[in-house]
CSV table of C-alpha atoms in Angstrom, one decimal:
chain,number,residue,atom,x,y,z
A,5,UNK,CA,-27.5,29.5,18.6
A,6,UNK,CA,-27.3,29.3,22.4
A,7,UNK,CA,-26.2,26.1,24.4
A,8,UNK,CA,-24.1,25.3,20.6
A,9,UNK,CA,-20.8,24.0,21.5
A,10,UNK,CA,-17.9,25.8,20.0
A,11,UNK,CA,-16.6,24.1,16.5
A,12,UNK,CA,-14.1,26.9,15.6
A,13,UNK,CA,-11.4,27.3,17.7
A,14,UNK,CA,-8.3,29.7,17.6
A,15,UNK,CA,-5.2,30.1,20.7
A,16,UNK,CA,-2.5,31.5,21.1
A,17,UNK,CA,0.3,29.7,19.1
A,18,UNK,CA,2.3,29.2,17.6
A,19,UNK,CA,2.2,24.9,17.3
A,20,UNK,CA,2.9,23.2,20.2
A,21,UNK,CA,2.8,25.8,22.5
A,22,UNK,CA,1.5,25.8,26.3
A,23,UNK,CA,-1.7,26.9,24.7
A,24,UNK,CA,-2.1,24.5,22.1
A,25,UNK,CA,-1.6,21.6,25.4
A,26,UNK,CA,-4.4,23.0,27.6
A,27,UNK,CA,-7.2,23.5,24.5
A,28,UNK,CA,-6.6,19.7,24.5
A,29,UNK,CA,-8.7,19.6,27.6
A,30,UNK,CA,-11.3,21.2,26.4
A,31,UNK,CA,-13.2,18.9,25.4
A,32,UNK,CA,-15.7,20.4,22.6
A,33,UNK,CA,-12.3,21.6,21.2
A,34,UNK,CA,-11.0,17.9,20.2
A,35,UNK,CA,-13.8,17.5,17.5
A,36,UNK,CA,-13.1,21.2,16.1
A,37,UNK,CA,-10.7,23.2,14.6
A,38,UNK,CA,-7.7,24.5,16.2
A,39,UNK,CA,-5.9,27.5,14.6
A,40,UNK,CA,-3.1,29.0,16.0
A,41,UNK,CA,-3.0,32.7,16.6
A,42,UNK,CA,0.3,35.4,16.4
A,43,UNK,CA,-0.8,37.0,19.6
A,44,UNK,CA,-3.2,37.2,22.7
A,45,UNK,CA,-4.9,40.0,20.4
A,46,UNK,CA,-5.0,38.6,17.1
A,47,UNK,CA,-7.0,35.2,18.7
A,48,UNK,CA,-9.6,37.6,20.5
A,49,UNK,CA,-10.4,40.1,17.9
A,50,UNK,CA,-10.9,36.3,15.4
A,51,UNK,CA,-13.9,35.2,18.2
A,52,UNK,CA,-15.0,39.3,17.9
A,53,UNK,CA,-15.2,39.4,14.0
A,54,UNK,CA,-16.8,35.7,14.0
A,55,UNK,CA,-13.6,34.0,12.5
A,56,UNK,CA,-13.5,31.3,15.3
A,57,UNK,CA,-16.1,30.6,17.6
A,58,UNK,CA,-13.7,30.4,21.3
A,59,UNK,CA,-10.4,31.4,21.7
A,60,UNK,CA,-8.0,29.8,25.0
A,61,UNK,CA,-5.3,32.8,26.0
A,62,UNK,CA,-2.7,32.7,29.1
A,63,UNK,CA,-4.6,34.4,32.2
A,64,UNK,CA,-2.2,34.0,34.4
A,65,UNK,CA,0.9,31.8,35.6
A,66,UNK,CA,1.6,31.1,39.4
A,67,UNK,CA,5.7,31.6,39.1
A,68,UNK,CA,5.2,34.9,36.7
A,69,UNK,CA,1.8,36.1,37.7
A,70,UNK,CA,-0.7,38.0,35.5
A,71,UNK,CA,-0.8,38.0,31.6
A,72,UNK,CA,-0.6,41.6,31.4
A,73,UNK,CA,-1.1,41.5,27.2
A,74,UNK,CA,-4.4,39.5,27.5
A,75,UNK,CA,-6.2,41.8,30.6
A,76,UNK,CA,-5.4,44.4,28.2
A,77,UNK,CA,-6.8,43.1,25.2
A,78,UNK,CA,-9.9,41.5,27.1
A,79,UNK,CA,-10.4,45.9,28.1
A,80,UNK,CA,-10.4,46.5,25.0
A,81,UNK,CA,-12.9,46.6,22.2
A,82,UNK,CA,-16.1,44.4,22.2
A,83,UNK,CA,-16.8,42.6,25.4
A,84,UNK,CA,-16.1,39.2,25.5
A,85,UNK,CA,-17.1,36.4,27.8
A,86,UNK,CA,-14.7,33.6,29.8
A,87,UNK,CA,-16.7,30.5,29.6
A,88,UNK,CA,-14.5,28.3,31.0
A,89,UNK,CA,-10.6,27.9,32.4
A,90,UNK,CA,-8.1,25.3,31.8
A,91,UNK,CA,-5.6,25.0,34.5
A,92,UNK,CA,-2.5,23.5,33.1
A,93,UNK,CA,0.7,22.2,34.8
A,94,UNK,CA,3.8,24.2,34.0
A,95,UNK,CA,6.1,21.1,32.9
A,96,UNK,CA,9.1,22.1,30.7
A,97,UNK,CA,11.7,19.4,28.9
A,98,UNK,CA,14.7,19.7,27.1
A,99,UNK,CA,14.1,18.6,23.6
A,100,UNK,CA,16.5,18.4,20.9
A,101,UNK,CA,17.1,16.8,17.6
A,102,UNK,CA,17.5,12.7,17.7
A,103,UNK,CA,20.9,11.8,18.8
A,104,UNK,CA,22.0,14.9,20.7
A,105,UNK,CA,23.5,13.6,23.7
A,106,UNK,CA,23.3,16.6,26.8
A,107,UNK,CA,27.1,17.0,26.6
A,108,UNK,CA,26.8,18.2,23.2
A,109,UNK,CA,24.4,21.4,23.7
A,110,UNK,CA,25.9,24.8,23.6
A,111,UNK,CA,22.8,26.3,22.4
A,112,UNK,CA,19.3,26.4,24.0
A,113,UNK,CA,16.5,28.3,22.4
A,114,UNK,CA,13.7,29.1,25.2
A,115,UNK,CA,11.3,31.8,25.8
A,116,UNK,CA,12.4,34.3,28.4
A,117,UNK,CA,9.6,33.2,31.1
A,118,UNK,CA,10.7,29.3,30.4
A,119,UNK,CA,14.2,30.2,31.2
A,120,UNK,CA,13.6,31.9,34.3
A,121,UNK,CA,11.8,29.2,35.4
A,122,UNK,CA,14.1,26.5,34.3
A,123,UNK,CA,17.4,28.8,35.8
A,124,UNK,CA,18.4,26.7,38.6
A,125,UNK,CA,18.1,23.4,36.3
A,126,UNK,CA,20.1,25.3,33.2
A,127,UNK,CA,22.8,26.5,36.0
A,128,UNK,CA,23.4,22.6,37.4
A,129,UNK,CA,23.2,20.5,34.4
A,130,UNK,CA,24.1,22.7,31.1
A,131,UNK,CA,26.2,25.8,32.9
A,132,UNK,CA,28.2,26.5,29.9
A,133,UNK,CA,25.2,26.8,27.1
A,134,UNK,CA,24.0,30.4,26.0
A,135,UNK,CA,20.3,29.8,26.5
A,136,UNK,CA,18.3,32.4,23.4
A,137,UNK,CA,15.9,34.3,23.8
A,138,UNK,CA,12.8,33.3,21.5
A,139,UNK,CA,8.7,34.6,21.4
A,140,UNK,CA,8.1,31.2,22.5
A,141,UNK,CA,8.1,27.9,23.5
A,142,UNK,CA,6.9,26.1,20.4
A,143,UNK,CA,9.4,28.3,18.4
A,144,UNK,CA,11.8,27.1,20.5
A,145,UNK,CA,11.2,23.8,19.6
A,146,UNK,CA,10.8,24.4,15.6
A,147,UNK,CA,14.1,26.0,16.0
A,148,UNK,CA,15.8,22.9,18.2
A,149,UNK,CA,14.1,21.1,15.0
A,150,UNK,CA,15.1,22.8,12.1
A,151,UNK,CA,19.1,23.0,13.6
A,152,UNK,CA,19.2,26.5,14.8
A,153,UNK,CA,19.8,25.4,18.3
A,154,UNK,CA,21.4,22.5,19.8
A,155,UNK,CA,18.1,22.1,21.8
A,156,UNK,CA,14.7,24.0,23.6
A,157,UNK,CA,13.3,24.5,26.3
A,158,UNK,CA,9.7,23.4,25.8
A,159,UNK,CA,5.9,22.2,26.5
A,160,UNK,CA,6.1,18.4,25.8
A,161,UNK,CA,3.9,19.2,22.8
A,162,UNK,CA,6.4,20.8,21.4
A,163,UNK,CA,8.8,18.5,22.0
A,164,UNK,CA,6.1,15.8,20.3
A,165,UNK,CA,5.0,17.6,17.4
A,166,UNK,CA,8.5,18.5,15.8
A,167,UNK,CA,10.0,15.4,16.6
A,168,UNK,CA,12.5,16.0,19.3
A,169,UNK,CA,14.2,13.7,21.4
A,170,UNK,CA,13.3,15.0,25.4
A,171,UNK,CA,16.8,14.8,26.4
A,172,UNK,CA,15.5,15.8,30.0
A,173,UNK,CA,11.7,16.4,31.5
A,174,UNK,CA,10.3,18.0,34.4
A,175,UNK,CA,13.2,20.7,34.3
A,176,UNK,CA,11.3,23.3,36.2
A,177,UNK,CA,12.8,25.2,39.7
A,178,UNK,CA,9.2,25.3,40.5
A,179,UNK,CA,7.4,21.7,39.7
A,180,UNK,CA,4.2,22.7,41.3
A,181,UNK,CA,3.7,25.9,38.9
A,182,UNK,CA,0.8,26.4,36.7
A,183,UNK,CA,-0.8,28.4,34.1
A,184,UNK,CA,-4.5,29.7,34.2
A,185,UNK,CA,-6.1,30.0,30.7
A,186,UNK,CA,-9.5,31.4,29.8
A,187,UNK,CA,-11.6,30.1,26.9
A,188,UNK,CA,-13.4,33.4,25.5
């Protein structure tokens, strides 16, 4: 029915992701479901076959520029329409398990575009860890979480919702960089 608000609401995840942070400022969104999605097309083509009634993907970033992935899959099959945008501050941490000290990290698990962004920080405070490449910032921090890594680069989110100690915040090169979304 038109001029419903949105109850069903998919993004893309996984758990404590970027995207998971900004659909927390919509507020129609906070009294409805929130499913994670695998990827940028698997949360459109849910709002397409009436599986969730919005989806929130990455648009675009101001370090990294356009999501390539999502103006591909919003081309592609049945239309869909951007109802609204979410403009969401680019703030990374260092999270790792409870009692990690920053001496002790050898490992950090981040995705490629967090790295890159966090490069300059990485190079002056932790020059010695291998940073790994992971699909993304929440499975960075289920990793720091479950031991695999010493620690992750990560949304706060992510740092909140699997328990991690932020071992340091605001960790960005760029601390004025942003990320567009669009709710479809």
């Amino acid at each position: 029915m038109p001029g419903t608000p949105p109850t069903r609401f998919v993004y893309l995840g996984p758990e404590g992701t970027f995207a998971e942070q900004a659909l927390h400022h919509v507020p129609a969104a906070e009294r409805g479901s929130r499913t994670p999605a695998r990827s940028v097309g698997e949360a459109l083509e849910c709002v397409r076959a009436g599986e969730a009634d919005a989806a929130l993907v990455p648009l675009e970033n101001s370090i990294g520029g356009a999501v390539g992935v999502t103006l591909d899959e919003l081309a592609e099959g049945e239309p869909l329409v951007i109802t609204r945008e979410v403009i969401l501050p680019v703030e990374f941490v260092l999270g790792a398990r409870p009692g990690t000290s920053l001496p002790a990290v050898r490992t950090v698990a981040a995705h490629p575009q967090a790295s890159t962004q966090c490069r300059g920080w990485l190079r002056a405070h932790l020059p010695d860890a291998v940073v790994v490449d992971v699909l993304s910032n929440g499975a960075a921090a289920a990793g720091a979480a479950a031991g695999e890594y010493d620690a992750a680069i990560c949304a706060p989110i992510g740092a909140t919702r699997h328990r991690l100690a932020v071992l340091a915040d605001k960790i960005a090169d760029h601390p004025d960089a942003v990320t567009r979304f669009a709710l479809v």
